[in-house]
Amino acid sequence: MTGYAIEIEALTKTYAGRRGAPAQEALKGIDLNIPTGSIFGLLGPNGAGKSTLINILAGLVVKTSGKVRIWGFDQDINPRQSRAAIGVMPQELNLDPFFSPRGALEVQAGLYGVPKAQRRSDEILAMVGLSDKADAYARTLSGGMRRRLLLAKALVHFPQILVLDEPTAGVDIELRQMLWANVRRLNRERGMTIILTTHYLEEAEEMCDEIAIMHQGEVVIQDTTPALLGRMDAKTLVIHPEAEAPEGFALPEGVEFDRRPDGSVALSYRRSQTSANAILEAVRDAGILIRDVKTEEPDLQDVFLDLTRD
Ligand code: ADP
Ligand code: MG
């Protein structure tokens, strides 16, 4: 092993256009190494290519070109071993309505060739809090229960790597907490490598050791979470002066001055470098009267723009 649970090299995927629609270049040459034992966040706006990437890892989508190694196994050379190393909780609730949770787990275990004596359906159902629904029809399960069943299904073959695609999109707080508690436990107690996609930045900040941000089929940055947050400490103070502000007054080091069309002045700075207070003092020292002031925090979109501009 190289220390990476997943190694991806120059991965591309182009979907053929349906009914004369143009082909979709969903992945444009992805290079990505995911450390063994990490909780790894794959972030990006809708359409970035996150699900395509994950579905290729899961063996559900066929790549166009490139190399994928899962747990040291090349997907093209050892498809069975690479598939066995990974469990995927998909984004869509694609459950067979005719199976009970226990039945669904047994079928899944069969698909992955887990011998009957080694199956742990009851244990897994207990873990996701579905013991009392073990024999209920799947169609009687609530949305939250179905999601928990999808997590359970991803675990039947004891994969070394667990992948969760938008696990918390549209779920309530209770389910979200249950999901994260399980994910943390699997990571800490079993050393399972976890890969999750989300478009909630806060969630990724809280959960992930390392983050890759995708944008239009490319990875625009990959870094540890603390390092990434360090890059995201940009803030902007927007001042509406009483009269037109002069151009060249003294500002703390690193602060950028930008006049906006509405007459306001945007002062961009890094929290790690200076404070809003220091900037406001400089503005007052320059004799500028402030009518109104507000701060702008960067959101994920700003981060993307910032990163793609670099
Ligand atoms: P994300 O999960 O980040 O929202 P996706 O991987 O679902 O992104 O989609 C990436 C791009 O590929 C989008 O432009 C999407 O429309 C396109 N795409 C995804 N699945 C298909 C498909 N089955 N056929 C054609 N285009 C697709
Ligand atoms: Mg998706």
Short mmCIF file of C-alpha atoms and ligand atoms in Angstrom, two decimals:
data_model
loop_
_atom_site.label_atom_id
_atom_site.label_comp_id
_atom_site.label_asym_id
_atom_site.label_seq_id
_atom_site.Cartn_x
_atom_site.Cartn_y
_atom_site.Cartn_z
CA MET A 1 0.00 0.00 0.00
CA THR A 2 1.12 3.52 -0.79
CA GLY A 3 -0.74 5.23 2.05
CA TYR A 4 -3.55 6.11 -0.31
CA ALA A 5 -6.87 4.33 -0.24
CA ILE A 6 -7.73 5.79 -3.64
CA GLU A 7 -5.40 6.95 -6.40
CA ILE A 8 -6.86 8.68 -9.43
CA GLU A 9 -4.81 9.75 -12.42
CA ALA A 10 -5.90 11.80 -15.44
CA LEU A 11 -9.48 10.57 -15.09
CA THR A 12 -11.95 11.77 -17.70
CA LYS A 13 -15.61 11.10 -18.35
CA THR A 14 -17.62 12.32 -21.29
CA TYR A 15 -21.30 11.43 -21.36
CA ALA A 16 -22.66 10.93 -24.85
CA GLY A 17 -25.32 13.53 -25.59
CA ARG A 18 -28.85 12.15 -25.61
CA ARG A 19 -31.16 12.89 -28.56
CA GLY A 20 -28.75 15.14 -30.38
CA ALA A 21 -27.76 17.04 -27.23
CA PRO A 22 -24.05 17.88 -27.07
CA ALA A 23 -21.75 15.47 -25.22
CA GLN A 24 -21.16 16.36 -21.55
CA GLU A 25 -17.54 16.52 -20.42
CA ALA A 26 -18.21 15.74 -16.77
CA LEU A 27 -14.59 15.02 -15.72
CA LYS A 28 -11.71 16.76 -17.48
CA GLY A 29 -8.62 14.96 -16.21
CA ILE A 30 -8.81 14.47 -12.46
CA ASP A 31 -5.73 13.72 -10.36
CA LEU A 32 -6.58 12.86 -6.78
CA ASN A 33 -4.99 10.85 -3.97
CA ILE A 34 -7.09 10.07 -0.92
CA PRO A 35 -5.09 9.15 2.20
CA THR A 36 -5.89 5.87 3.93
CA GLY A 37 -7.83 6.40 7.15
CA SER A 38 -8.91 9.95 6.40
CA ILE A 39 -12.33 11.54 6.27
CA PHE A 40 -12.12 13.17 2.88
CA GLY A 41 -14.56 15.80 1.60
CA LEU A 42 -15.33 16.27 -2.07
CA LEU A 43 -16.93 19.68 -2.43
CA GLY A 44 -18.35 21.59 -5.32
CA PRO A 45 -21.53 23.11 -6.73
CA ASN A 46 -24.15 21.07 -8.57
CA GLY A 47 -22.80 19.76 -11.84
CA ALA A 48 -19.16 19.87 -10.72
CA GLY A 49 -18.78 16.14 -11.37
CA LYS A 50 -18.81 14.77 -7.81
CA SER A 51 -21.37 12.03 -8.40
CA THR A 52 -19.74 11.05 -11.68
CA LEU A 53 -16.42 10.59 -9.88
CA ILE A 54 -18.01 8.60 -7.08
CA ASN A 55 -20.02 6.44 -9.44
CA ILE A 56 -16.84 5.60 -11.36
CA LEU A 57 -15.20 4.55 -8.07
CA ALA A 58 -18.26 2.44 -7.30
CA GLY A 59 -18.13 0.76 -10.69
CA LEU A 60 -21.54 2.19 -11.64
CA VAL A 61 -20.27 4.53 -14.36
CA VAL A 62 -17.63 3.57 -16.92
CA LYS A 63 -14.80 6.08 -17.21
CA THR A 64 -13.71 7.45 -20.59
CA SER A 65 -9.97 7.41 -19.81
CA GLY A 66 -7.49 7.54 -16.95
CA LYS A 67 -6.41 5.33 -14.08
CA VAL A 68 -8.22 4.43 -10.88
CA ARG A 69 -6.65 2.40 -8.08
CA ILE A 70 -8.79 1.40 -5.12
CA TRP A 71 -7.03 -0.04 -2.08
CA GLY A 72 -4.06 -0.69 -4.33
CA PHE A 73 -6.08 -2.51 -7.00
CA ASP A 74 -6.25 -1.13 -10.52
CA GLN A 75 -9.90 -0.96 -11.46
CA ASP A 76 -9.21 -2.28 -14.99
CA ILE A 77 -6.91 -5.12 -13.93
CA ASN A 78 -8.63 -6.20 -10.69
CA PRO A 79 -12.23 -5.05 -10.98
CA ARG A 80 -13.54 -7.52 -8.40
CA GLN A 81 -11.03 -6.63 -5.67
CA SER A 82 -11.35 -2.91 -6.26
CA ARG A 83 -15.14 -3.16 -6.05
CA ALA A 84 -14.96 -5.21 -2.85
CA ALA A 85 -12.88 -2.55 -1.10
CA ILE A 86 -15.51 0.13 -1.45
CA GLY A 87 -19.05 0.64 -0.17
CA VAL A 88 -21.19 3.42 -1.61
CA MET A 89 -24.20 5.20 -0.19
CA PRO A 90 -25.67 6.73 -3.35
CA GLN A 91 -27.29 10.13 -3.70
CA GLU A 92 -30.55 8.71 -5.04
CA LEU A 93 -32.96 6.68 -2.91
CA ASN A 94 -32.90 3.68 -5.24
CA LEU A 95 -34.40 0.96 -3.05
CA ASP A 96 -36.40 -2.04 -4.16
CA PRO A 97 -39.84 -1.49 -2.58
CA PHE A 98 -40.45 -5.22 -2.19
CA PHE A 99 -37.57 -5.95 0.17
CA SER A 100 -37.56 -5.46 3.92
CA PRO A 101 -34.39 -3.87 5.32
CA ARG A 102 -33.13 -7.30 6.39
CA GLY A 103 -33.98 -8.76 2.98
CA ALA A 104 -32.24 -5.89 1.19
CA LEU A 105 -29.08 -6.45 3.23
CA GLU A 106 -29.12 -10.19 2.55
CA VAL A 107 -29.46 -9.59 -1.21
CA GLN A 108 -26.64 -7.04 -1.11
CA ALA A 109 -24.42 -9.44 0.87
CA GLY A 110 -25.15 -12.11 -1.72
CA LEU A 111 -24.17 -9.75 -4.55
CA TYR A 112 -20.83 -9.16 -2.86
CA GLY A 113 -20.31 -12.85 -2.16
CA VAL A 114 -20.34 -12.56 1.64
CA PRO A 115 -20.85 -16.11 2.99
CA LYS A 116 -23.98 -16.56 5.14
CA ALA A 117 -21.95 -17.33 8.27
CA GLN A 118 -20.09 -14.02 7.97
CA ARG A 119 -23.11 -11.78 7.46
CA ARG A 120 -23.86 -9.21 10.14
CA SER A 121 -27.24 -7.89 9.04
CA ASP A 122 -28.66 -7.51 12.56
CA GLU A 123 -25.58 -5.74 13.83
CA ILE A 124 -25.60 -3.33 10.88
CA LEU A 125 -29.33 -2.63 11.22
CA ALA A 126 -28.83 -1.88 14.91
CA MET A 127 -26.01 0.48 14.10
CA VAL A 128 -28.18 2.59 11.81
CA GLY A 129 -31.17 2.36 14.18
CA LEU A 130 -33.38 0.16 12.01
CA SER A 131 -33.68 -2.93 14.23
CA ASP A 132 -37.37 -2.47 14.84
CA LYS A 133 -38.01 -2.04 11.11
CA ALA A 134 -35.89 -5.03 10.06
CA ASP A 135 -38.84 -6.88 8.55
CA ALA A 136 -41.04 -3.97 7.45
CA TYR A 137 -41.67 -3.36 3.74
CA ALA A 138 -39.22 -0.83 2.36
CA ARG A 139 -42.10 1.15 0.89
CA THR A 140 -43.44 1.80 4.41
CA LEU A 141 -40.14 3.38 5.46
CA SER A 142 -39.80 7.14 5.79
CA GLY A 143 -37.26 9.04 3.71
CA GLY A 144 -34.87 9.16 6.66
CA MET A 145 -35.16 5.41 7.25
CA ARG A 146 -34.48 4.73 3.59
CA ARG A 147 -31.34 6.77 3.77
CA ARG A 148 -30.22 4.81 6.83
CA LEU A 149 -30.92 1.59 4.93
CA LEU A 150 -28.73 2.83 2.08
CA LEU A 151 -25.92 3.36 4.58
CA ALA A 152 -26.49 -0.13 5.96
CA LYS A 153 -26.35 -1.60 2.43
CA ALA A 154 -23.03 0.12 1.78
CA LEU A 155 -21.55 -1.68 4.81
CA VAL A 156 -22.61 -5.33 4.28
CA HIS A 157 -19.32 -6.45 2.73
CA PHE A 158 -17.12 -4.72 5.34
CA PRO A 159 -15.45 -2.34 2.88
CA GLN A 160 -12.22 -0.55 3.82
CA ILE A 161 -13.56 2.58 2.10
CA LEU A 162 -17.01 4.10 2.58
CA VAL A 163 -18.30 6.67 0.12
CA LEU A 164 -21.31 8.85 0.88
CA ASP A 165 -22.78 10.99 -1.89
CA GLU A 166 -24.61 14.04 -0.47
CA PRO A 167 -25.67 12.06 2.61
CA THR A 168 -27.22 15.04 4.35
CA ALA A 169 -28.89 16.87 1.45
CA GLY A 170 -32.41 17.57 2.64
CA VAL A 171 -32.28 15.43 5.79
CA ASP A 172 -33.36 16.57 9.25
CA ILE A 173 -30.96 17.40 12.07
CA GLU A 174 -31.52 14.15 13.93
CA LEU A 175 -30.67 11.99 10.93
CA ARG A 176 -27.70 14.18 10.10
CA GLN A 177 -26.32 13.69 13.60
CA MET A 178 -26.88 9.95 13.44
CA LEU A 179 -25.09 9.76 10.11
CA TRP A 180 -22.12 11.75 11.34
CA ALA A 181 -21.88 9.79 14.59
CA ASN A 182 -21.75 6.56 12.59
CA VAL A 183 -19.25 7.91 10.12
CA ARG A 184 -16.95 9.11 12.89
CA ARG A 185 -17.17 5.78 14.70
CA LEU A 186 -16.42 3.75 11.58
CA ASN A 187 -13.44 5.99 10.94
CA ARG A 188 -12.05 5.96 14.48
CA GLU A 189 -12.82 2.41 15.56
CA ARG A 190 -12.28 0.54 12.32
CA GLY A 191 -9.92 2.91 10.55
CA MET A 192 -12.34 3.07 7.65
CA THR A 193 -11.47 5.65 5.00
CA ILE A 194 -14.48 7.90 4.45
CA ILE A 195 -15.17 9.94 1.33
CA LEU A 196 -18.17 12.21 1.31
CA THR A 197 -19.56 14.80 -1.03
CA THR A 198 -21.47 17.79 0.14
CA HIS A 199 -22.16 21.33 -0.85
CA TYR A 200 -22.37 22.45 2.76
CA LEU A 201 -19.02 24.02 3.50
CA GLU A 202 -19.57 24.06 7.27
CA GLU A 203 -20.24 20.36 7.30
CA ALA A 204 -17.02 19.65 5.46
CA GLU A 205 -15.09 21.95 7.80
CA GLU A 206 -16.39 20.08 10.80
CA MET A 207 -16.06 16.52 9.51
CA CYS A 208 -13.18 16.31 7.07
CA ASP A 209 -9.43 16.00 7.56
CA GLU A 210 -8.82 16.82 3.94
CA ILE A 211 -10.86 18.49 1.21
CA ALA A 212 -10.84 18.63 -2.56
CA ILE A 213 -12.91 21.25 -4.33
CA MET A 214 -14.30 20.40 -7.75
CA HIS A 215 -15.53 22.88 -10.29
CA GLN A 216 -16.69 22.15 -13.84
CA GLY A 217 -15.12 18.71 -14.00
CA GLU A 218 -11.79 19.68 -12.46
CA VAL A 219 -10.22 19.55 -9.02
CA VAL A 220 -9.34 23.17 -8.35
CA ILE A 221 -7.66 22.50 -5.01
CA GLN A 222 -6.87 19.68 -2.62
CA ASP A 223 -5.52 20.38 0.84
CA THR A 224 -5.90 19.59 4.51
CA THR A 225 -8.88 21.33 6.04
CA PRO A 226 -6.84 23.68 8.28
CA ALA A 227 -4.66 24.73 5.34
CA LEU A 228 -7.70 25.29 3.16
CA LEU A 229 -9.45 27.37 5.81
CA GLY A 230 -6.28 29.41 6.13
CA ARG A 231 -6.69 30.32 2.48
CA MET A 232 -10.29 31.22 3.04
CA ASP A 233 -9.86 33.89 5.64
CA ALA A 234 -10.49 36.63 3.15
CA LYS A 235 -13.03 39.17 4.31
CA THR A 236 -14.31 42.46 2.95
CA LEU A 237 -15.37 45.57 4.79
CA VAL A 238 -17.73 47.70 2.71
CA ILE A 239 -17.95 51.35 3.70
CA HIS A 240 -20.43 53.91 2.47
CA PRO A 241 -18.71 57.26 3.08
CA GLU A 242 -20.65 60.49 3.59
CA ALA A 243 -18.62 62.07 0.78
CA GLU A 244 -16.42 60.58 -1.91
CA ALA A 245 -13.49 58.84 -0.23
CA PRO A 246 -9.98 59.88 -1.24
CA GLU A 247 -7.91 57.32 -3.12
CA GLY A 248 -4.57 56.93 -1.41
CA PHE A 249 -5.03 57.02 2.34
CA ALA A 250 -2.95 54.89 4.70
CA LEU A 251 -4.36 51.42 5.34
CA PRO A 252 -2.96 48.50 7.34
CA GLU A 253 -0.63 46.29 5.33
CA GLY A 254 -2.24 43.87 2.89
CA VAL A 255 -5.60 45.67 2.71
CA GLU A 256 -6.90 46.16 -0.82
CA PHE A 257 -8.89 49.23 -1.78
CA ASP A 258 -11.63 49.00 -4.38
CA ARG A 259 -14.17 51.68 -5.29
CA ARG A 260 -17.57 50.27 -6.24
CA PRO A 261 -20.02 51.80 -8.75
CA ASP A 262 -22.50 52.70 -5.99
CA GLY A 263 -19.90 54.99 -4.37
CA SER A 264 -19.02 52.56 -1.61
CA VAL A 265 -15.49 51.45 -0.88
CA ALA A 266 -14.61 47.78 -0.50
CA LEU A 267 -11.61 47.06 1.70
CA SER A 268 -10.52 43.43 1.37
CA TYR A 269 -8.31 41.91 4.00
CA ARG A 270 -7.30 38.65 5.64
CA ARG A 271 -8.47 37.94 9.14
CA SER A 272 -5.14 36.34 9.91
CA GLN A 273 -3.36 39.57 8.92
CA THR A 274 -5.44 42.45 10.26
CA SER A 275 -8.77 43.24 11.88
CA ALA A 276 -11.87 45.18 10.90
CA ASN A 277 -11.17 47.46 13.82
CA ALA A 278 -7.70 48.41 12.59
CA ILE A 279 -9.13 49.19 9.15
CA LEU A 280 -11.95 51.33 10.58
CA GLU A 281 -9.41 53.26 12.62
CA ALA A 282 -7.38 53.95 9.49
CA VAL A 283 -10.51 55.15 7.71
CA ARG A 284 -11.34 57.52 10.58
CA ASP A 285 -7.72 58.73 10.75
CA ALA A 286 -8.03 59.64 7.05
CA GLY A 287 -10.94 61.93 8.01
CA ILE A 288 -13.54 59.90 6.16
CA LEU A 289 -17.02 60.06 7.67
CA ILE A 290 -18.82 56.73 7.58
CA ARG A 291 -22.52 56.66 6.77
CA ASP A 292 -22.82 52.88 6.76
CA VAL A 293 -20.56 49.87 7.09
CA LYS A 294 -21.00 46.14 6.61
CA THR A 295 -18.80 43.07 6.25
CA GLU A 296 -18.90 40.46 3.54
CA GLU A 297 -17.87 36.89 4.34
CA PRO A 298 -16.63 34.71 1.52
CA ASP A 299 -18.94 31.84 0.68
CA LEU A 300 -18.11 28.71 -1.21
CA GLN A 301 -18.74 30.48 -4.49
CA ASP A 302 -16.19 33.18 -3.64
CA VAL A 303 -13.72 30.49 -2.75
CA PHE A 304 -14.25 28.88 -6.14
CA LEU A 305 -13.83 32.20 -7.90
CA ASP A 306 -10.76 32.97 -5.86
CA LEU A 307 -9.24 29.58 -6.60
CA THR A 308 -10.06 29.49 -10.28
CA ARG A 309 -8.62 32.97 -10.72
CA ASP A 310 -5.26 31.96 -9.17
P1 ADP B 1 -22.46 16.74 -9.15
O1 ADP B 1 -22.66 15.42 -8.47
O2 ADP B 1 -21.21 17.44 -8.71
O3 ADP B 1 -23.65 17.62 -9.05
P2 ADP B 1 -22.61 15.21 -11.63
O4 ADP B 1 -21.47 14.28 -11.65
O5 ADP B 1 -23.94 14.68 -11.26
O6 ADP B 1 -22.22 16.47 -10.73
O7 ADP B 1 -22.72 15.89 -13.06
C1 ADP B 1 -21.61 16.43 -13.76
C2 ADP B 1 -22.03 16.81 -15.16
O8 ADP B 1 -22.34 15.64 -15.92
C3 ADP B 1 -23.28 17.68 -15.21
O9 ADP B 1 -23.13 18.61 -16.25
C4 ADP B 1 -24.38 16.70 -15.53
O10 ADP B 1 -25.42 17.29 -16.22
C5 ADP B 1 -23.67 15.68 -16.40
N1 ADP B 1 -24.23 14.32 -16.24
C6 ADP B 1 -24.31 13.60 -15.11
N2 ADP B 1 -24.86 12.39 -15.34
C7 ADP B 1 -25.12 12.34 -16.67
C8 ADP B 1 -25.70 11.34 -17.56
N3 ADP B 1 -26.08 10.16 -17.09
N4 ADP B 1 -25.82 11.68 -18.86
C9 ADP B 1 -25.40 12.86 -19.34
N5 ADP B 1 -24.86 13.84 -18.58
C10 ADP B 1 -24.73 13.59 -17.26
MG MG B 2 -24.17 14.75 -7.23
#
